[in-house]
Every structure is written in structure tokens, then in C-alpha cells.
mmCIF file of C-alpha atoms and ligand atoms in Angstrom:
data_model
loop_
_atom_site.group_PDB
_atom_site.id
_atom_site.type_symbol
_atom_site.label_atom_id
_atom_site.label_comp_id
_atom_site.label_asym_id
_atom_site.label_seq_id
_atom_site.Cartn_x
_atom_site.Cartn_y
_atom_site.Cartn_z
ATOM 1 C CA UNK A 238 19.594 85.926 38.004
ATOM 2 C CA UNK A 239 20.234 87.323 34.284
ATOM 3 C CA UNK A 240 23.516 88.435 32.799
ATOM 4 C CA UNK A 241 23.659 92.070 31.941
ATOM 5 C CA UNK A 242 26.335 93.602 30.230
ATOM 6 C CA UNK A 243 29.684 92.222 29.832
ATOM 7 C CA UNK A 244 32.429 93.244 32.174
ATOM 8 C CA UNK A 245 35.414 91.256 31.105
ATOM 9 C CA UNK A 246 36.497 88.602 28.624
ATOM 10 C CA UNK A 247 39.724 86.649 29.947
ATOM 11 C CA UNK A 248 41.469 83.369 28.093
ATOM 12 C CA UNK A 249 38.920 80.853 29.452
ATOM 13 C CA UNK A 250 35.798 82.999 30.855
ATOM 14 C CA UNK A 251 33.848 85.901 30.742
ATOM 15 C CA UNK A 252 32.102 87.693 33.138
ATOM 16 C CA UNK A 253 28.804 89.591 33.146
ATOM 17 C CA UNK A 254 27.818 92.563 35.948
ATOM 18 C CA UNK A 255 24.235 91.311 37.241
ATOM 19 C CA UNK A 256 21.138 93.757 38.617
ATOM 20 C CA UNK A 257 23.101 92.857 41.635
ATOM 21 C CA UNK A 258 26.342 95.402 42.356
ATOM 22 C CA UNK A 259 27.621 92.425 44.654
ATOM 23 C CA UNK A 260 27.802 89.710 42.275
ATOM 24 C CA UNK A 261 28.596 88.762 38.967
ATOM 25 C CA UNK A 262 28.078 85.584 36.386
ATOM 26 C CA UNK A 263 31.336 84.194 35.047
ATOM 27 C CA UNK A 264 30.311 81.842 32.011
ATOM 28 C CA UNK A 265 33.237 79.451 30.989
ATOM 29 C CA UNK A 266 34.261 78.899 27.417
ATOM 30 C CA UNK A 267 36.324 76.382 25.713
ATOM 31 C CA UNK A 268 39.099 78.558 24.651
ATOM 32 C CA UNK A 269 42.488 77.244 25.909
ATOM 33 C CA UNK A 270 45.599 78.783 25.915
ATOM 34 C CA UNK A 271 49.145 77.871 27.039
ATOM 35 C CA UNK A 272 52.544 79.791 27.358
ATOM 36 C CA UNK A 273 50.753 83.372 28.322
ATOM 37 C CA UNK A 274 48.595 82.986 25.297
ATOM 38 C CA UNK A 275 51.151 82.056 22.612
ATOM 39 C CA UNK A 276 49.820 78.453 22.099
ATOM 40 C CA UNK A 277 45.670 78.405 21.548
ATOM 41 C CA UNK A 278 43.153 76.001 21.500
ATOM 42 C CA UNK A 279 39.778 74.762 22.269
ATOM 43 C CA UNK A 280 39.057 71.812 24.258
ATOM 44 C CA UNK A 281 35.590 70.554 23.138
ATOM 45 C CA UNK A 282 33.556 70.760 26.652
ATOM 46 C CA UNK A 283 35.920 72.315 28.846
ATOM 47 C CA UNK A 284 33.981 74.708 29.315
ATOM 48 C CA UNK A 285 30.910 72.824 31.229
ATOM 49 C CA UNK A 286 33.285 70.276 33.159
ATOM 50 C CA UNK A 287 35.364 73.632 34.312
ATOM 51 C CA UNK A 288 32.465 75.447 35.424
ATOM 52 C CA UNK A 289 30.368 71.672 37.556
ATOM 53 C CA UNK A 290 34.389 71.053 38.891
ATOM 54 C CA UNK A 291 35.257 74.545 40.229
ATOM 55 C CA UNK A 292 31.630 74.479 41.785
ATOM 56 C CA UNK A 293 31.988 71.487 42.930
ATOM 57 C CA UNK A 294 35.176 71.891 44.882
ATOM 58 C CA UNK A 295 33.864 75.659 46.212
ATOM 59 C CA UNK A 296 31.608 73.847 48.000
ATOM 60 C CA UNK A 297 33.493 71.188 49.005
ATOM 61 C CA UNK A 298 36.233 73.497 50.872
ATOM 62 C CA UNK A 299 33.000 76.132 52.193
ATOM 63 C CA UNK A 300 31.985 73.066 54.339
ATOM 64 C CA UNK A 301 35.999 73.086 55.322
ATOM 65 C CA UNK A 302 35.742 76.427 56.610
ATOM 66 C CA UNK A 303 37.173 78.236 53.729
ATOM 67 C CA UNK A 304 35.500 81.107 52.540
ATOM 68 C CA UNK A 305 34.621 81.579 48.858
ATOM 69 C CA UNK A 306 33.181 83.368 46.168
ATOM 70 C CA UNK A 307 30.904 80.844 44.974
ATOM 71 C CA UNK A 308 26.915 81.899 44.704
ATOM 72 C CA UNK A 309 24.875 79.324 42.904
ATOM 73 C CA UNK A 310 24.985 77.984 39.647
ATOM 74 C CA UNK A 311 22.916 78.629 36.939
ATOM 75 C CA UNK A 312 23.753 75.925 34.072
ATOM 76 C CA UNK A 313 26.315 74.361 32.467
ATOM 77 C CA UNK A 314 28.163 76.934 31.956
ATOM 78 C CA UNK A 315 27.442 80.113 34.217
ATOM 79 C CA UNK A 316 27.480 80.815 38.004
ATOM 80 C CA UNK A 317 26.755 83.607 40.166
ATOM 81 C CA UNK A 318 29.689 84.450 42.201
ATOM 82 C CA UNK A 319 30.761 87.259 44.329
ATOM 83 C CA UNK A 320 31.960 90.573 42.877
ATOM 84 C CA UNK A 321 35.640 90.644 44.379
ATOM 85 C CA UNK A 322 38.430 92.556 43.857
ATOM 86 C CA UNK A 323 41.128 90.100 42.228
ATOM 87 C CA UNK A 324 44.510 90.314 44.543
ATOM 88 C CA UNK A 325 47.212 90.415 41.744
ATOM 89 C CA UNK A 326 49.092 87.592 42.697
ATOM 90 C CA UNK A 327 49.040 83.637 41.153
ATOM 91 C CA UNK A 328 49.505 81.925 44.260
ATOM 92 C CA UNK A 329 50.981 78.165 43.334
ATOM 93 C CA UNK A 330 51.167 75.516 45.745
ATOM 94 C CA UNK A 331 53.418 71.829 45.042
ATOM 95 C CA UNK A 332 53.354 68.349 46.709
ATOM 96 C CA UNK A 333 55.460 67.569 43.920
ATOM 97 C CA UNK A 334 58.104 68.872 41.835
ATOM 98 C CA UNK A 335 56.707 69.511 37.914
ATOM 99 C CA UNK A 336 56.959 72.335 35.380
ATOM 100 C CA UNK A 337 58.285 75.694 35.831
ATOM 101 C CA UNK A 338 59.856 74.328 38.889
ATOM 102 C CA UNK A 339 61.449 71.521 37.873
ATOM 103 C CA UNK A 340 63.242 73.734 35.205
ATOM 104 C CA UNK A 341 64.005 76.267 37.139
ATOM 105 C CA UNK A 342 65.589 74.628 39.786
ATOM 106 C CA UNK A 343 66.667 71.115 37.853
ATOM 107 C CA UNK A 344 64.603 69.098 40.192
ATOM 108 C CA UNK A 345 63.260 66.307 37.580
ATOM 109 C CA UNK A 346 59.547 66.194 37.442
ATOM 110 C CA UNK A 347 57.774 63.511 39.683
ATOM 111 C CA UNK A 348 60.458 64.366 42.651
ATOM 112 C CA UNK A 349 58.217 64.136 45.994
ATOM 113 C CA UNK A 350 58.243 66.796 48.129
ATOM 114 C CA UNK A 351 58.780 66.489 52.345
ATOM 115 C CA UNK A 352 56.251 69.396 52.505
ATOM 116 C CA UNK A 353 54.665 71.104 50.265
ATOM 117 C CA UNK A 354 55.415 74.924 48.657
ATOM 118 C CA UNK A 355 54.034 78.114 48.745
ATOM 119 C CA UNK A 356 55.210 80.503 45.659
ATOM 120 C CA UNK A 357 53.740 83.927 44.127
ATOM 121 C CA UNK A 358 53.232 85.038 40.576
ATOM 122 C CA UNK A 359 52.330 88.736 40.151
ATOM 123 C CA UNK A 360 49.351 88.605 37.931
ATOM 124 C CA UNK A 361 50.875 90.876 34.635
ATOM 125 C CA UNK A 362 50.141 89.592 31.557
ATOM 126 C CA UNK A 363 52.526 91.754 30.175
ATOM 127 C CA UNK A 364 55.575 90.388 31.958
ATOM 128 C CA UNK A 365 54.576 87.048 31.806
ATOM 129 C CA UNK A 366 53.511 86.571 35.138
ATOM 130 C CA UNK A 367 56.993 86.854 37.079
ATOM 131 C CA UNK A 368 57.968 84.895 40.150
ATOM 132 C CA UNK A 369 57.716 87.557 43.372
ATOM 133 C CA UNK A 370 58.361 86.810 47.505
ATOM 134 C CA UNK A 371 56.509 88.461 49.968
ATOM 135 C CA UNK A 372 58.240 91.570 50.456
ATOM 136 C CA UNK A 373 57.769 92.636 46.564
ATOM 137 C CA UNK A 374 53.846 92.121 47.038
ATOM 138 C CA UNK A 375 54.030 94.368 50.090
ATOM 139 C CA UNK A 376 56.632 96.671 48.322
ATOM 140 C CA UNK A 377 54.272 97.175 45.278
ATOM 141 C CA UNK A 378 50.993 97.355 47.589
ATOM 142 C CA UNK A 379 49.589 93.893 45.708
ATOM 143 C CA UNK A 380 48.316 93.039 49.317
ATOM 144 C CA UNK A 381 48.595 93.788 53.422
ATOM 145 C CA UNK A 382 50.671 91.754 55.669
ATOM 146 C CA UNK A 383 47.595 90.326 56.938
ATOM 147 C CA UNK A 384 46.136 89.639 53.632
ATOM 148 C CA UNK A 385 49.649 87.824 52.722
ATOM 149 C CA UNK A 386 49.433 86.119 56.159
ATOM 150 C CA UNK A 387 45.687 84.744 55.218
ATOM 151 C CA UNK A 388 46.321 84.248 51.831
ATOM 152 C CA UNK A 389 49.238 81.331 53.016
ATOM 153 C CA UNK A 390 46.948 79.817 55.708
ATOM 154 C CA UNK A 391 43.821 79.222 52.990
ATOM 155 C CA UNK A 392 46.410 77.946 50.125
ATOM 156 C CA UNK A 393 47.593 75.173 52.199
ATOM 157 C CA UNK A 394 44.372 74.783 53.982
ATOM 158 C CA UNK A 395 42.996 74.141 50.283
ATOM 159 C CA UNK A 396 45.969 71.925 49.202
ATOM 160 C CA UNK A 397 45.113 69.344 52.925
ATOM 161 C CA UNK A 398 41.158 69.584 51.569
ATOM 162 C CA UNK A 399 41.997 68.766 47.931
ATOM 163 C CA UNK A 400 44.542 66.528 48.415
ATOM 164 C CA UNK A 401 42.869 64.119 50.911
ATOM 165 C CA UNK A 402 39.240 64.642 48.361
ATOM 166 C CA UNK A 403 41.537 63.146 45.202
ATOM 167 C CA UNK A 404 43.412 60.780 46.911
ATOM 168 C CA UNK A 405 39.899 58.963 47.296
ATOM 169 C CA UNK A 406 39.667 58.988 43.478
ATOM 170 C CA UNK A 407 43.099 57.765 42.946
ATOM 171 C CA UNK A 408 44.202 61.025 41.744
ATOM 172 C CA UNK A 409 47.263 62.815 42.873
ATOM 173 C CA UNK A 410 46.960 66.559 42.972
ATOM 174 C CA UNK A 411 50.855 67.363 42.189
ATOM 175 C CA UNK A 412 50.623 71.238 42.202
ATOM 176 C CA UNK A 413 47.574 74.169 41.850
ATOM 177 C CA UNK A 414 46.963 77.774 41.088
ATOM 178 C CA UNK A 415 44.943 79.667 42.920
ATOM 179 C CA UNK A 416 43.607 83.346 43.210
ATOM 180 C CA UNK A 417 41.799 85.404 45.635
ATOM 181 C CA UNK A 418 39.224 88.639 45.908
ATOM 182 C CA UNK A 419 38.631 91.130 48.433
ATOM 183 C CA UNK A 420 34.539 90.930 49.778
ATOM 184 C CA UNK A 421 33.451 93.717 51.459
ATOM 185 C CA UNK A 422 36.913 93.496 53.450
ATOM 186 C CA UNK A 423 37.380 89.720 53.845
ATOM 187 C CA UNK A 424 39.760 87.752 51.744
ATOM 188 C CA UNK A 425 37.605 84.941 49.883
ATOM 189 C CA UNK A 426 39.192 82.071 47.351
ATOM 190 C CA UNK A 427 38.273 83.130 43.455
ATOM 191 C CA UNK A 428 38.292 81.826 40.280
ATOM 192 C CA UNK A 429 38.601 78.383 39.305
ATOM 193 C CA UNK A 430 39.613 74.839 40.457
ATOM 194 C CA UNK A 431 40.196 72.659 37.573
ATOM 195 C CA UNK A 432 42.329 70.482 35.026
ATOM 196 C CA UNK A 433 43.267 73.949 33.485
ATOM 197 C CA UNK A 434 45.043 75.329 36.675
ATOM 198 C CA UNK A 435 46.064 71.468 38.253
ATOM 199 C CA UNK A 436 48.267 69.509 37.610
ATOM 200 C CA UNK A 437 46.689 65.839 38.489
ATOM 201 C CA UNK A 438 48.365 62.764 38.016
ATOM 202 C CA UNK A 439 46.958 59.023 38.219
ATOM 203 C CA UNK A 440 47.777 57.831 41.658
ATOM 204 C CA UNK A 441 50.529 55.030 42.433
ATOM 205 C CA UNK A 442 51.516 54.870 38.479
ATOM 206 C CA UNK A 443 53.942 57.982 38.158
ATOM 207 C CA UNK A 444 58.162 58.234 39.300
ATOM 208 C CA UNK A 445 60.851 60.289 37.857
ATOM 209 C CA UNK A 446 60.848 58.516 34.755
ATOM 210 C CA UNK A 447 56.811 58.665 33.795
ATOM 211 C CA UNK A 448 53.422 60.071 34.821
ATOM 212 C CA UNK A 449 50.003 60.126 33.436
ATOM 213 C CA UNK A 450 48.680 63.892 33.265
ATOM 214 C CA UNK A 451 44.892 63.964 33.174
ATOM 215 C CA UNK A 452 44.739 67.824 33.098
ATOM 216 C CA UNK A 453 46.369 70.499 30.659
ATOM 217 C CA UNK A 454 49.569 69.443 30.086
ATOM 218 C CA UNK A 455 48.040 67.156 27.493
ATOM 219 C CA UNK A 456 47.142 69.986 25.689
ATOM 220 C CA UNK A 457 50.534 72.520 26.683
ATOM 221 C CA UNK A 458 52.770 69.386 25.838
ATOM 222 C CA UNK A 459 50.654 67.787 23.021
ATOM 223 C CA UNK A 460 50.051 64.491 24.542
ATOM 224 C CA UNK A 461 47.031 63.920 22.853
ATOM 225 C CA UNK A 462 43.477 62.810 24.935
ATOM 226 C CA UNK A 463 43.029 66.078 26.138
ATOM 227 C CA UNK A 464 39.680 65.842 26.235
ATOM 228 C CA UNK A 465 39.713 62.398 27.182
ATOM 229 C CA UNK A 466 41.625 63.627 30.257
ATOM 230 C CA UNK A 467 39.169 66.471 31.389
ATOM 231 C CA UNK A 468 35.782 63.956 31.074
ATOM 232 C CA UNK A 469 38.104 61.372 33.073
ATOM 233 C CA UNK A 470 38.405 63.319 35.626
ATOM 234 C CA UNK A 471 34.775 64.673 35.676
ATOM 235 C CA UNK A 472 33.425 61.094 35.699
ATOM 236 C CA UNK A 473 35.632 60.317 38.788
ATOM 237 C CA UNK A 474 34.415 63.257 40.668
ATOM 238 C CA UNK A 475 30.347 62.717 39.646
ATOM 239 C CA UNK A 476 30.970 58.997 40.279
ATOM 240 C CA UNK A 477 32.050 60.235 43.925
ATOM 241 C CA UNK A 478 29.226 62.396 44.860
HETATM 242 N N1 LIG B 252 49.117 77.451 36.552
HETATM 243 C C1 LIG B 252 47.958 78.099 36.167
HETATM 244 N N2 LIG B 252 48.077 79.289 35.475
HETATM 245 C C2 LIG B 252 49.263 79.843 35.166
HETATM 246 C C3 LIG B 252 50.441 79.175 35.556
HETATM 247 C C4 LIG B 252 50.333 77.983 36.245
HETATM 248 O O1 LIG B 252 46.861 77.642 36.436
HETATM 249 O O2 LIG B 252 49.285 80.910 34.541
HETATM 250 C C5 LIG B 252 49.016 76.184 37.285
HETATM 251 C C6 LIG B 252 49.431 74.986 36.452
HETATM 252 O O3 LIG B 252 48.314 74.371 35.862
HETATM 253 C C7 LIG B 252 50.072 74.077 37.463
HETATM 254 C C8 LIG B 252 50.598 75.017 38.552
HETATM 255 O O4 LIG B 252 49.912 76.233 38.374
HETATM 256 O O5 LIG B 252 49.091 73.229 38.041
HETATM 257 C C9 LIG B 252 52.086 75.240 38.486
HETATM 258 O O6 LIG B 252 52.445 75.648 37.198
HETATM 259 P P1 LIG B 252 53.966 75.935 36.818
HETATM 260 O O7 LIG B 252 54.466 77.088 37.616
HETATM 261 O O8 LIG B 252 54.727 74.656 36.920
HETATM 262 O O9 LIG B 252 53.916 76.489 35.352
HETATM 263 P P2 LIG B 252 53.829 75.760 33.936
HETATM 264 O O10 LIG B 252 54.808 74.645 33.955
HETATM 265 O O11 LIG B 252 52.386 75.321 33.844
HETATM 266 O O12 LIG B 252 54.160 76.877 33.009
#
């Protein structure tokens, strides 16, 4: 399948239209950016451990039962995927308190959760993604009740899936980011799965007082080894197959 023209460039991929009106080729860069786009950056292979990890862990959560928009890949850096319609929302689930909301609710980072969270960005750049609840998605028409209702049951389906899959590579997936399309009426799982929208920290080693990030926040809170951090984790999930 060949790229034909380009339909989109975003912070960390572009996306080509394809002979095919159903799917596209998303080909990932090594752009980063933090802070809706006010820190920038590249990350020296990001781009090809991005691409192998989302597929990767598409495929892994398709044999789970959970539908996606993953095609086939084509190299290191592009794959065919479904043509969906992007739902607005940022849907964020947490095992464990970090980040935004450890500051916004003064919880200090590392605190364990009972069970985990469900919580809704509405995709603006503009406004800085702002924190919604259901009832503002349905009041702006973002998505159905139905789609909302679906939308919940695959998050934490994912978060079971990809927490039991690290946990066998002594990872612990803390919190995630994920977005989904409309297909031809069906709610799939979209974009990407990887140290840029994870948080993962190294199993058994972290507390209240100290973790060690092997995902973005080396870059967003200049840690240093960022790229250390990304091949790290690639090499544990190759290592696993
Ligand atoms: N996240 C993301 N894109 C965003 C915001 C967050 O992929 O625009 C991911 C982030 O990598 C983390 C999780 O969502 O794994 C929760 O992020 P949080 O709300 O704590 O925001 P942050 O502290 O990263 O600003």
C-alpha cells in the first residue's frame, strides 16, 4: 500500500489518505512535545520504537477481544490503519496517582490506587485539553451514551490487558491515554500506545518518595536518558515476544 497525499501533520505523526477511502498510513516522527506544545524536542528513534510498540500492543489487545484500528505495518515507521473518525475526547486511565492528578488533587505521586480511574479530556488544542465528565461530552455531542458506555468498558478492558502484559516485564503501567474512532459505526481503539502517552515505572523500586520513569517524563521533567528510557523499554518488549 503507497502513501498518497498528506492528510494531517499532528506533534508526533502524520498521516497520508491511501488508494483506499477506508484506510490511511500514519508514519511516526521524532518530534516531541510537552505542555500542549510549549516545550519541543526530538527524541532520536522515537519514532520507529513508537510505531513496532503501538503495533505491537494493537495486536496484543485484538487477540483480547478489543477492537482496533490497526491494519498492517509497512516499516519502521508507517502502518496502515483504519480511516476513523477521532471521538474528541483524551480518555486517561490511573492505577496510580502521578501528574496532573497528583497536583490537582494533592495526592503525592506514587500513591496506589484501590481501583483504578476513568477521566476525560476534550481534545481542543486551543483550551489546553480541559478536564470534562460525562454529561459535558453528551451536552456538546462529543459522543452517544452508548459510545460513552463502550468507550469505559474498552479503557479498563485495555488497562487489565496492559497491565497484566507489563507486569511480566517488571514494568508498572501507572496511568495511559487513549483515543478512539468511529468505523463504519463501531467504536474501535486509535492512535498510539507508547512511552509518549504512558506513564511506566520500573516495578517494585518506586514509593512516594522515588520512581524510575522509563517513558516521557524524562523528557517533560528533564531527567535525562530519554532515549535510554524508550530503547529500554523496546528491548523488554522484543525480548518478550
Ligand atoms: N497523556 C497523553 N497526552 C496528553 C496528556 C496526557 O498521552 O495530552 C498521558 C500521559 O503520558 C500520562 C497520562 O496521559 O501517561 C496522564 O497524564 P496527566 O493527566 O497526568 O498529564 P501530565 O502530567 O502528563 O500533563
Amino acid at each position: 500500500m503507497e502513501k498518497k497525499e498528506q492528510l494531517y501533520e499532528g506533534k508526533a505523526k502524520k498521516v497520508y489518505a491511501t488508494a483506499d477511502p477506508d484506510k490511511v498510513i500514519v508514519s511516526y516522527k521524532d518530534d516531541a512535545t510537552a505542555f500542549n506544545g510549549l516545550k519541543k524536542g526530538t527524541i532520536v528513534g522515537k519514532g520507529v520504537i513508537n510505531n513496532k510498540m503501538t503495533n505491537m500492543m494493537m495486536k496484543m489487545l485484538e487477540k483480547k477481544g478489543i477492537p482496533t484500528h490497526f491494519v498492517e505495518e509497512l516499516d519502521d515507521r508507517d502502518t496502515v490503519v483504519k480511516k476513523v473518525q477521532i471521538v474528541p475526547l483524551e480518555v486517561i486511565i490511573r492505577n496510580v496517582a502521578a501528574g496532573s492528578f497528583s497536583k490537582r488533587y494533592g495526592v503525592p505521586e506514587g500513591t496506589a490506587f484501590k481501583s483504578p480511574t476513568i477521566e476525560f479530556s476534550y481534545k481542543n488544542d486551543d483550551l489546553g485539553d480541559p478536564l470534562i465528565n460525562d454529561y459535558h461530552a453528551l451536552a456538546l455531542g462529543l459522543a452517544t451514551e452508548d459510545e460513552i458506555e463502550t468507550i469505559k468498558k474498552m479503557a479498563f478492558a485495555v488497562n487489565d490487558a496492559m497491565k497484566q502484559f507489563f507486569s511480566h516485564l517488571n514494568i508498572d503501567l501507572i496511568d495511559f491515554k487513549l483515543e478512539f474512532g468511529r468505523f463504519h459505526g463501531q467504536i474501535v481503539l486509535a492512535d498510539e500506545i507508547s512511552p509518549d502517552t504512558c506513564r511506566f515505572w520500573e516495578a517494585g523500586t518506586w514509593d512516594t518518595t522515588h520512581h524510575t520513569s522509563l517513558d516521557k517524563d524524562r523528557f517533560r521533567r528533564d531527567l535525562g536518558g530519554v532515549e535510554d528510557a524508550y530503547k529500554e523499554i523496546f528491548k523488554r518488549l522484543t525480548e518478550g515476544e
